[in-house]
Amino acid sequence: MFNYAFLIPLFPLAAFVLIVFFLNRNNRVSALTAVLSIFLAGVVAYGVLYEAIGAGAELAKHPFSQVLLGFLQLPTGKEVFSVGVMIDPLVAVMLFMVTTVCLMIFIYSIGYMQHSHTDEHGHKHTTDDPRYARFFAYISLFACGMLGLVLSLNLFEFFLFWEIMGLCSYLLIGFWSVRAPNEHHIDDAQTVRAKFASLKAFLTTRVGDTIFFVGLVFLYIQSGGLNLTDLFTEKNLAHLAEAQALPGVPWVTVIALLILGGTIGKSAQFPLHIWLPDAMEGPTPVSALIHAATMVAAGVFLIARTFPLYITAAEAGGPAMVAVALVGAFTALFAGTIGVAQDDIKRVLAYSTVSQLGFMVAALGIGAYVAGAFHLITHAFFKALLFLSAGSVIHGVGTNDMMQMGGLRKKMPITTTVFIIGALALAGIPPLAGFWSKDEILAHAFEQMMHGEWLGTAVFVMLALAAFFTAFYMTRQIFLTFFGAGRDHHAVEHAHESPPVMWVPLAILAFFAIVIGFANAPFDYAQGLP
């Protein structure tokens, strides 16, 4: 299946092209085309994962690489840029996660992008969003960008897909920045908020992207290429550690810090975190895509993908790993404190995402590579579950304000159940997925603290406090939304459970939120013992 992995991003790309040029007049066919494309991508991705599991540790030592297209040659005949795929264990697991979560989001969107309203005569009407087909075209291109990024053999190829996602985030966050006269699900104020939120996201992430690109330029100058198979050879890493950018500062440290700038922008780390909470102005499936399966996950994946540079920088005595750890830990803590004060059901989850991304970045900064990557995978499932459940609540109640909710457990029992499962997983309650991944990060930091390392101590204290705030604001959100008496009787009275096309994907994501953590639980399955 490795030889067919290049098809994975091509399926959603084909759906994007078909919807834009041929199918956009038929909403149902457009939606089904998008769903079919990500399903086919998932079939190949699952085949890749199965083959990767069979290869075992050998795949980590000798990743599969395949050059599909080479161009941009110098007069000497040397090939500068090649497009291809590279598969190692992290890529195989990421492909499984992205295709699975995207498939659930795509199916959910079929129902979510239908809007209900009551006319002046009291009659209820359900209509498709005026830009229904366009929405499925955009999310297909978004999925293509993430899948292509994960598979990239070349860091310049990686950067191209990285920018495709940046474009899609702008288009989707600002999806409701234009309002037709017959659109009842949004108002004029929301169109203004959506417009400025999309601009804010685009411009803020461009700052990080520019820093990242400068790092790629320096890396190319020093290494003579950007193919991952050539960059991380022992010879090239030794050269980067010995070559001096400044007196006493090797190039590997400078490049690693510049690449970190890309992660800070894309994964909304301090101080470029400001765009992510405002991204909630887009449709809720977009929030789930950005926060779980695609955009913000790409920033963490970038550090994981270039991790040999950071290890080499640390061995050379540079501060790159320290910077990664402190940025991540501080972001996790301060975003968690902000989440406590939010009343918008989606903004609570947005600040939660910023905080959890901080956990992942901090984990990579203290060398806990597996723990950080594992939390990236588990978080995708329960955060997608939480956002889509929040969308189900909004779809049924008609407001984002938790202060107008309360008592919804009786009107929306399925949504209540799956939301609580996602919240418990996020809070790290055993045996749900978040417990295994988040506690592994804390365990690594605690171990370093016990050895007297100041960085491990600082990271552990900040992450432990962040974990407390996570449990606090998720408990607050559950009780404000689903328990007690309804505070806005009109909203609660008209609340209703979402249709099966929306709650079935929620149930599947809830299943993964329960069991996916056992994939890396500290048990010896052969003997059945810890």
XYZ file of C-alpha atoms in Angstrom:
530
model
C 0.000 0.000 0.000
C 2.961 2.347 0.447
C 3.242 2.634 -3.342
C -0.330 3.944 -3.510
C -0.008 6.425 -0.655
C 0.362 9.309 -3.111
C -3.330 8.832 -3.954
C -4.428 9.840 -0.440
C -4.311 13.646 -0.951
C -5.360 13.303 -4.601
C -8.827 11.968 -3.718
C -9.991 15.125 -1.847
C -8.216 17.282 -4.424
C -10.247 15.568 -7.148
C -13.422 16.212 -5.136
C -12.524 19.904 -4.891
C -12.038 20.155 -8.665
C -15.209 18.224 -9.488
C -17.378 20.293 -7.128
C -15.983 23.647 -8.269
C -16.223 23.014 -12.000
C -18.989 20.451 -12.489
C -21.125 19.573 -9.466
C -21.720 22.833 -7.613
C -25.325 23.194 -8.781
C -26.299 19.969 -7.011
C -25.812 20.189 -3.252
C -26.366 16.529 -2.443
C -24.045 15.241 -5.164
C -21.379 17.733 -4.062
C -21.609 16.581 -0.443
C -21.548 12.887 -1.363
C -18.550 13.453 -3.651
C -16.629 15.062 -0.791
C -17.557 12.247 1.595
C -16.646 9.568 -0.956
C -13.275 11.195 -1.608
C -12.236 11.239 2.033
C -13.578 7.697 2.475
C -11.377 6.448 -0.393
C -8.421 8.346 1.069
C -9.159 6.615 4.367
C -9.199 3.172 2.734
C -5.679 3.717 1.407
C -4.565 5.322 4.705
C -5.784 2.305 6.680
C -3.889 0.058 4.291
C -0.756 2.116 4.884
C -1.228 1.860 8.654
C -1.690 -1.906 8.456
C 1.480 -2.270 6.398
C 3.364 0.063 8.759
C 2.354 -2.025 11.773
C 3.639 -5.093 9.969
C 6.965 -3.375 9.233
C 7.424 -2.499 12.906
C 10.556 -0.737 14.110
C 12.276 -1.299 10.785
C 10.108 1.404 9.238
C 11.376 3.926 11.802
C 14.983 3.080 10.954
C 14.427 3.023 7.207
C 11.371 5.117 6.208
C 9.732 4.434 2.870
C 10.334 7.207 0.328
C 9.113 7.574 -3.220
C 9.953 10.360 -5.678
C 6.987 11.105 -7.930
C 8.197 14.142 -9.831
C 11.503 16.000 -10.051
C 11.941 19.453 -11.506
C 13.638 22.847 -11.025
C 17.038 21.622 -12.171
C 20.221 23.707 -12.116
C 22.336 24.119 -15.276
C 24.662 21.505 -13.801
C 21.842 19.011 -13.957
C 21.454 18.779 -10.182
C 17.862 18.297 -9.122
C 16.774 20.995 -6.684
C 13.208 20.041 -5.899
C 11.391 16.728 -6.012
C 7.794 15.916 -5.142
C 7.224 12.636 -3.403
C 6.043 10.813 -0.311
C 7.824 9.669 2.804
C 6.253 7.235 5.258
C 7.447 6.440 8.757
C 5.417 5.325 11.804
C 4.345 8.886 12.689
C 3.102 9.522 9.151
C 1.141 6.255 9.100
C -0.650 7.113 12.343
C -1.281 10.711 11.235
C -2.879 9.491 7.996
C -5.184 7.230 9.996
C -6.156 10.097 12.321
C -6.704 12.757 9.656
C -8.803 10.609 7.337
C -10.926 9.175 10.170
C -11.671 12.513 11.817
C -12.228 14.264 8.468
C -14.677 11.560 7.372
C -16.740 12.072 10.530
C -16.667 15.861 10.062
C -17.676 15.598 6.394
C -20.651 13.357 7.193
C -21.693 15.590 10.088
C -21.545 18.642 7.799
C -24.284 17.230 5.565
C -26.761 17.893 8.367
C -25.101 20.893 9.975
C -25.103 22.974 6.783
C -28.889 22.704 6.642
C -30.587 25.507 8.544
C -34.033 25.651 10.114
C -36.112 28.767 10.708
C -39.709 29.618 11.521
C -41.529 32.115 9.312
C -44.027 34.774 10.396
C -46.867 32.243 10.128
C -45.218 29.798 12.521
C -44.222 27.326 9.820
C -40.822 25.659 10.161
C -38.561 25.514 7.110
C -35.283 23.660 6.560
C -33.030 24.833 3.748
C -29.479 24.216 2.604
C -26.916 26.927 3.188
C -26.772 29.135 0.056
C -23.105 28.168 -0.370
C -23.564 24.501 0.549
C -21.568 23.032 -2.359
C -18.820 25.627 -1.947
C -18.410 24.590 1.679
C -17.742 20.962 0.711
C -15.287 22.105 -1.963
C -13.359 24.137 0.606
C -13.171 21.401 3.239
C -12.045 18.902 0.587
C -9.154 21.185 -0.359
C -8.413 21.658 3.346
C -8.149 17.888 3.821
C -5.949 17.634 0.722
C -3.603 20.224 2.211
C -3.173 18.365 5.489
C -2.785 14.940 3.917
C -0.277 16.242 1.389
C 1.678 17.943 4.159
C 1.860 14.763 6.225
C 3.132 12.728 3.272
C 5.637 15.287 1.962
C 9.111 14.050 1.114
C 10.478 17.562 0.701
C 10.183 20.502 3.103
C 9.399 22.891 0.255
C 6.588 20.552 -0.812
C 5.589 20.553 2.865
C 5.484 24.362 2.816
C 3.252 24.457 -0.285
C 0.629 22.255 1.372
C 1.104 24.291 4.560
C 0.068 27.421 2.618
C -2.879 25.639 0.994
C -4.212 25.095 4.492
C -3.626 28.763 5.284
C -5.759 29.754 2.290
C -8.506 27.312 3.245
C -8.586 28.565 6.825
C -9.097 32.107 5.529
C -11.922 31.002 3.230
C -13.659 28.852 5.846
C -13.329 31.112 8.886
C -14.808 33.904 6.775
C -17.383 31.605 5.176
C -20.265 33.612 6.628
C -18.727 37.028 5.999
C -21.311 37.548 3.241
C -25.017 37.278 3.986
C -27.815 36.862 1.462
C -31.199 38.486 2.248
C -32.842 35.088 2.829
C -30.216 33.797 5.269
C -31.780 33.544 8.715
C -29.078 31.551 10.517
C -26.655 34.491 10.665
C -27.041 38.211 11.224
C -25.193 41.267 9.973
C -23.052 41.456 13.108
C -21.791 37.930 12.552
C -20.789 38.703 8.967
C -18.580 41.522 10.256
C -17.054 39.290 12.932
C -16.409 36.527 10.397
C -14.724 38.934 7.993
C -12.328 40.299 10.575
C -11.694 36.861 12.116
C -10.610 35.461 8.744
C -8.303 38.414 8.106
C -6.855 38.108 11.605
C -6.170 34.399 11.152
C -4.618 34.870 7.717
C -2.346 37.753 8.676
C -1.282 36.349 12.038
C -0.338 32.968 10.630
C 1.538 34.675 7.790
C 3.908 36.094 10.398
C 4.813 32.614 11.557
C 4.920 31.311 7.994
C 7.398 33.998 6.943
C 9.710 33.110 9.826
C 9.367 29.431 8.901
C 10.182 30.133 5.250
C 13.310 32.079 6.206
C 14.379 29.019 8.187
C 13.842 26.841 5.114
C 15.967 29.210 3.008
C 18.848 28.997 5.495
C 18.427 25.245 5.730
C 18.621 24.919 1.947
C 21.697 27.134 1.759
C 23.516 25.102 4.383
C 22.340 21.640 3.322
C 22.048 21.982 -0.445
C 18.522 20.559 -0.528
C 15.336 20.078 1.425
C 14.589 16.385 0.941
C 13.992 14.815 4.341
C 15.986 11.732 3.365
C 19.082 13.913 2.855
C 18.611 16.495 5.602
C 18.801 14.176 8.573
C 21.861 12.170 7.659
C 24.598 12.078 10.275
C 26.933 13.976 7.941
C 24.535 16.852 7.269
C 23.492 17.227 10.908
C 27.165 17.335 11.925
C 27.774 20.060 9.361
C 24.832 22.133 10.654
C 26.131 21.766 14.216
C 29.672 22.847 13.266
C 28.915 25.688 10.817
C 28.644 28.990 12.698
C 25.855 31.453 11.927
C 27.164 33.814 14.607
C 30.129 33.463 16.926
C 29.235 30.583 19.227
C 25.828 30.039 17.556
C 25.664 27.133 15.071
C 23.316 27.184 12.099
C 21.297 24.288 13.455
C 20.185 26.426 16.419
C 19.186 29.376 14.238
C 17.274 27.172 11.804
C 15.478 25.288 14.596
C 14.355 28.552 16.213
C 13.082 29.874 12.873
C 11.128 26.677 12.218
C 9.627 27.055 15.693
C 8.195 30.367 14.436
C 6.083 28.438 11.955
C 4.709 26.251 14.739
C 3.960 29.253 16.949
C 1.847 30.754 14.161
C 0.114 27.651 12.885
C -0.480 25.991 16.256
C -1.476 29.273 17.949
C 1.251 29.357 20.568
C 2.093 32.493 22.534
C 2.399 35.225 21.282
C 0.668 34.335 17.961
C -2.253 32.599 19.665
C -4.655 35.498 19.099
C -6.214 34.252 15.874
C -7.503 30.880 17.032
C -10.359 31.892 19.416
C -11.750 34.268 16.775
C -11.727 31.430 14.243
C -14.956 30.264 15.919
C -16.898 32.595 13.589
C -16.778 29.937 10.886
C -19.243 27.016 10.760
C -18.671 24.515 13.576
C -17.365 21.724 11.277
C -14.644 24.186 10.269
C -13.768 24.662 13.936
C -13.478 20.896 14.301
C -11.278 20.665 11.192
C -8.958 23.458 12.296
C -8.722 22.392 15.931
C -8.530 18.635 15.498
C -7.640 17.152 12.141
C -5.809 19.761 10.115
C -4.371 23.204 10.660
C -3.195 23.467 14.253
C -2.045 19.846 14.251
C 0.288 20.762 11.372
C 2.362 23.077 13.577
C 3.064 20.361 16.132
C 3.719 17.885 13.331
C 6.300 20.314 11.898
C 8.455 20.104 15.026
C 8.000 16.335 15.164
C 8.949 16.050 11.486
C 12.127 18.145 11.936
C 12.919 16.746 15.405
C 16.498 15.669 14.500
C 17.341 19.363 14.056
C 16.195 20.118 17.601
C 18.082 17.167 19.087
C 21.217 18.265 17.241
C 20.745 21.868 18.398
C 20.422 20.679 22.009
C 23.579 18.581 21.710
C 25.368 21.637 20.324
C 24.348 23.595 23.419
C 21.745 25.776 21.715
C 18.504 26.988 23.324
C 16.082 25.655 20.688
C 14.642 22.809 22.787
C 14.396 25.056 25.837
C 12.478 27.627 23.773
C 10.081 24.956 22.501
C 9.437 23.643 26.015
C 8.876 27.039 27.634
C 6.667 28.392 24.846
C 4.498 25.281 25.010
C 4.233 25.106 28.805
C 3.455 28.798 29.216
C 0.850 28.667 26.457
C -0.796 25.633 28.074
C -1.115 27.420 31.396
C -2.253 30.883 30.362
C -4.747 29.631 27.746
C -6.231 27.343 30.389
C -6.809 30.296 32.721
C -8.556 32.231 29.946
C -10.838 29.284 29.180
C -12.276 29.502 32.696
C -13.795 32.930 31.953
C -15.518 32.166 28.622
C -19.298 31.917 28.198
C -19.345 31.049 24.478
C -19.513 27.258 24.209
C -17.071 27.181 21.280
C -14.601 29.728 22.685
C -14.115 27.582 25.788
C -13.076 24.760 23.487
C -10.926 27.126 21.423
C -8.828 28.158 24.409
C -8.740 24.516 25.413
C -7.177 23.709 22.046
C -4.526 26.402 22.508
C -3.762 24.922 25.927
C -3.577 21.308 24.716
C -1.334 22.284 21.816
C 0.907 23.792 24.458
C 1.073 20.353 26.115
C 2.213 18.802 22.828
C 4.809 21.467 22.096
C 6.150 21.325 25.658
C 6.416 17.544 25.408
C 8.555 17.812 22.285
C 10.642 20.491 23.988
C 11.604 18.178 26.867
C 12.345 15.329 24.478
C 9.121 13.373 25.059
C 8.627 12.740 21.343
C 6.271 9.779 21.610
C 4.182 11.423 24.344
C 3.761 14.637 22.342
C 2.850 12.802 19.141
C 0.496 10.495 21.049
C -1.348 13.451 22.588
C -1.639 14.968 19.102
C -3.496 11.847 17.956
C -5.764 11.346 20.975
C -6.579 15.057 21.217
C -7.766 15.078 17.601
C -10.494 12.546 18.354
C -11.923 13.999 21.547
C -11.545 17.630 20.437
C -13.372 16.905 17.167
C -16.017 15.177 19.284
C -16.349 18.216 21.567
C -16.583 20.755 18.761
C -19.104 18.747 16.790
C -21.124 18.154 19.971
C -21.048 21.902 20.629
C -22.283 22.380 17.071
C -25.102 19.951 17.786
C -26.057 22.067 20.810
C -25.946 25.274 18.767
C -27.935 23.598 15.995
C -30.616 22.597 18.496
C -30.709 25.717 20.684
C -29.791 28.487 18.247
C -27.215 30.239 20.439
C -23.561 29.901 21.467
C -24.078 31.489 24.879
C -23.936 28.922 27.676
C -25.676 31.404 29.963
C -28.822 30.904 27.857
C -28.637 27.129 28.081
C -29.048 24.689 30.964
C -31.198 21.582 31.326
C -30.418 20.312 27.816
C -29.707 16.752 28.946
C -33.415 15.917 28.715
C -33.897 17.443 25.267
C -30.560 16.264 23.792
C -29.607 13.008 25.555
C -27.264 11.697 22.845
C -25.395 14.984 22.505
C -25.138 15.211 26.294
C -23.644 11.735 26.577
C -21.020 12.124 23.864
C -20.064 15.629 25.027
C -19.435 14.355 28.552
C -17.292 11.515 27.159
C -15.213 14.050 25.208
C -14.925 16.372 28.209
C -13.779 13.546 30.498
C -11.204 12.467 27.921
C -9.921 16.038 27.643
C -9.747 16.380 31.427
C -7.597 13.232 31.600
C -10.025 10.978 33.460
C -8.983 7.291 33.254
C -9.357 5.140 31.278
C -10.282 7.559 28.476
C -7.799 8.578 25.786
C -6.642 11.884 27.258
C -5.544 10.214 30.468
C -2.936 8.038 28.731
C -1.455 10.752 26.520
C -1.572 13.760 28.864
C -0.267 11.835 31.854
C 2.597 10.453 29.790
C 3.694 14.043 29.115
C 3.416 14.903 32.810
C 5.308 11.741 33.719
C 8.249 12.716 31.489
C 8.352 16.200 32.990
C 8.063 14.792 36.520
C 10.928 12.385 35.893
C 13.147 15.252 34.784
C 12.089 17.255 37.831
C 13.077 14.360 40.093
C 16.534 14.445 38.490
C 16.848 18.094 39.449
C 16.521 19.558 35.946
C 15.155 23.113 36.078
C 13.443 22.845 32.681
C 11.573 19.692 33.644
C 10.538 21.313 36.911
C 9.201 24.444 35.211
C 7.351 22.428 32.580
C 5.818 20.047 35.105
C 4.539 22.834 37.378
C 2.968 24.787 34.510
C 1.428 21.728 32.858
C 0.072 20.377 36.140
C -1.661 23.706 36.799
C -2.937 23.743 33.206
C -4.358 20.240 33.692
C -6.265 21.447 36.764
C -7.756 24.379 34.849
C -8.731 22.025 32.028
C -10.765 19.871 34.388
C -12.277 22.979 35.997
C -13.531 24.730 32.845
C -14.804 21.509 31.277
C -16.819 20.727 34.421
C -18.177 24.279 34.370
C -19.131 23.902 30.709
C -20.948 20.603 31.263
C -23.055 21.929 34.125
C -23.843 25.271 32.480
C -24.960 23.582 29.267
C -26.658 20.330 30.214
C -27.650 20.417 33.874
C -29.739 22.609 36.137
C -32.755 24.599 34.970
C -32.918 26.244 31.559
C -31.984 29.907 31.880
C -33.532 30.945 28.563
C -36.859 29.119 28.450
C -37.497 29.991 24.793
C -34.163 28.549 23.640
C -34.394 25.423 25.803
C -38.043 24.839 24.920
C -37.214 24.685 21.209
C -34.091 22.562 21.693
C -34.074 19.253 19.858
C -31.710 16.363 19.277
C -29.718 16.464 16.066
C -30.556 14.109 13.194
C -28.717 10.781 12.780
C -26.424 12.196 10.082
C -24.982 14.374 12.862
C -25.094 12.180 15.957
C -23.810 8.964 14.372
C -20.389 10.572 13.638
C -20.427 11.841 17.225
C -20.976 8.320 18.519
C -18.073 6.991 16.424
C -15.744 9.733 17.655
C -16.866 9.009 21.228
C -15.872 5.371 20.718
C -12.389 6.444 19.634
C -12.175 8.885 22.552
C -12.720 5.914 24.858
C -10.436 3.302 23.287
C -7.693 5.028 21.256
C -5.580 5.672 24.345
C -5.049 1.952 24.850
C -2.962 1.892 21.664
C -0.066 3.332 23.682
C -1.027 2.395 27.229
C 1.899 1.119 29.340
C 0.846 -2.520 29.258
C 2.567 -5.596 27.921
C -0.292 -7.020 25.890
C 1.597 -10.228 25.248
C 1.566 -11.048 28.949
C -1.445 -8.998 29.956
C 0.561 -7.218 32.651
C 1.729 -3.616 33.207
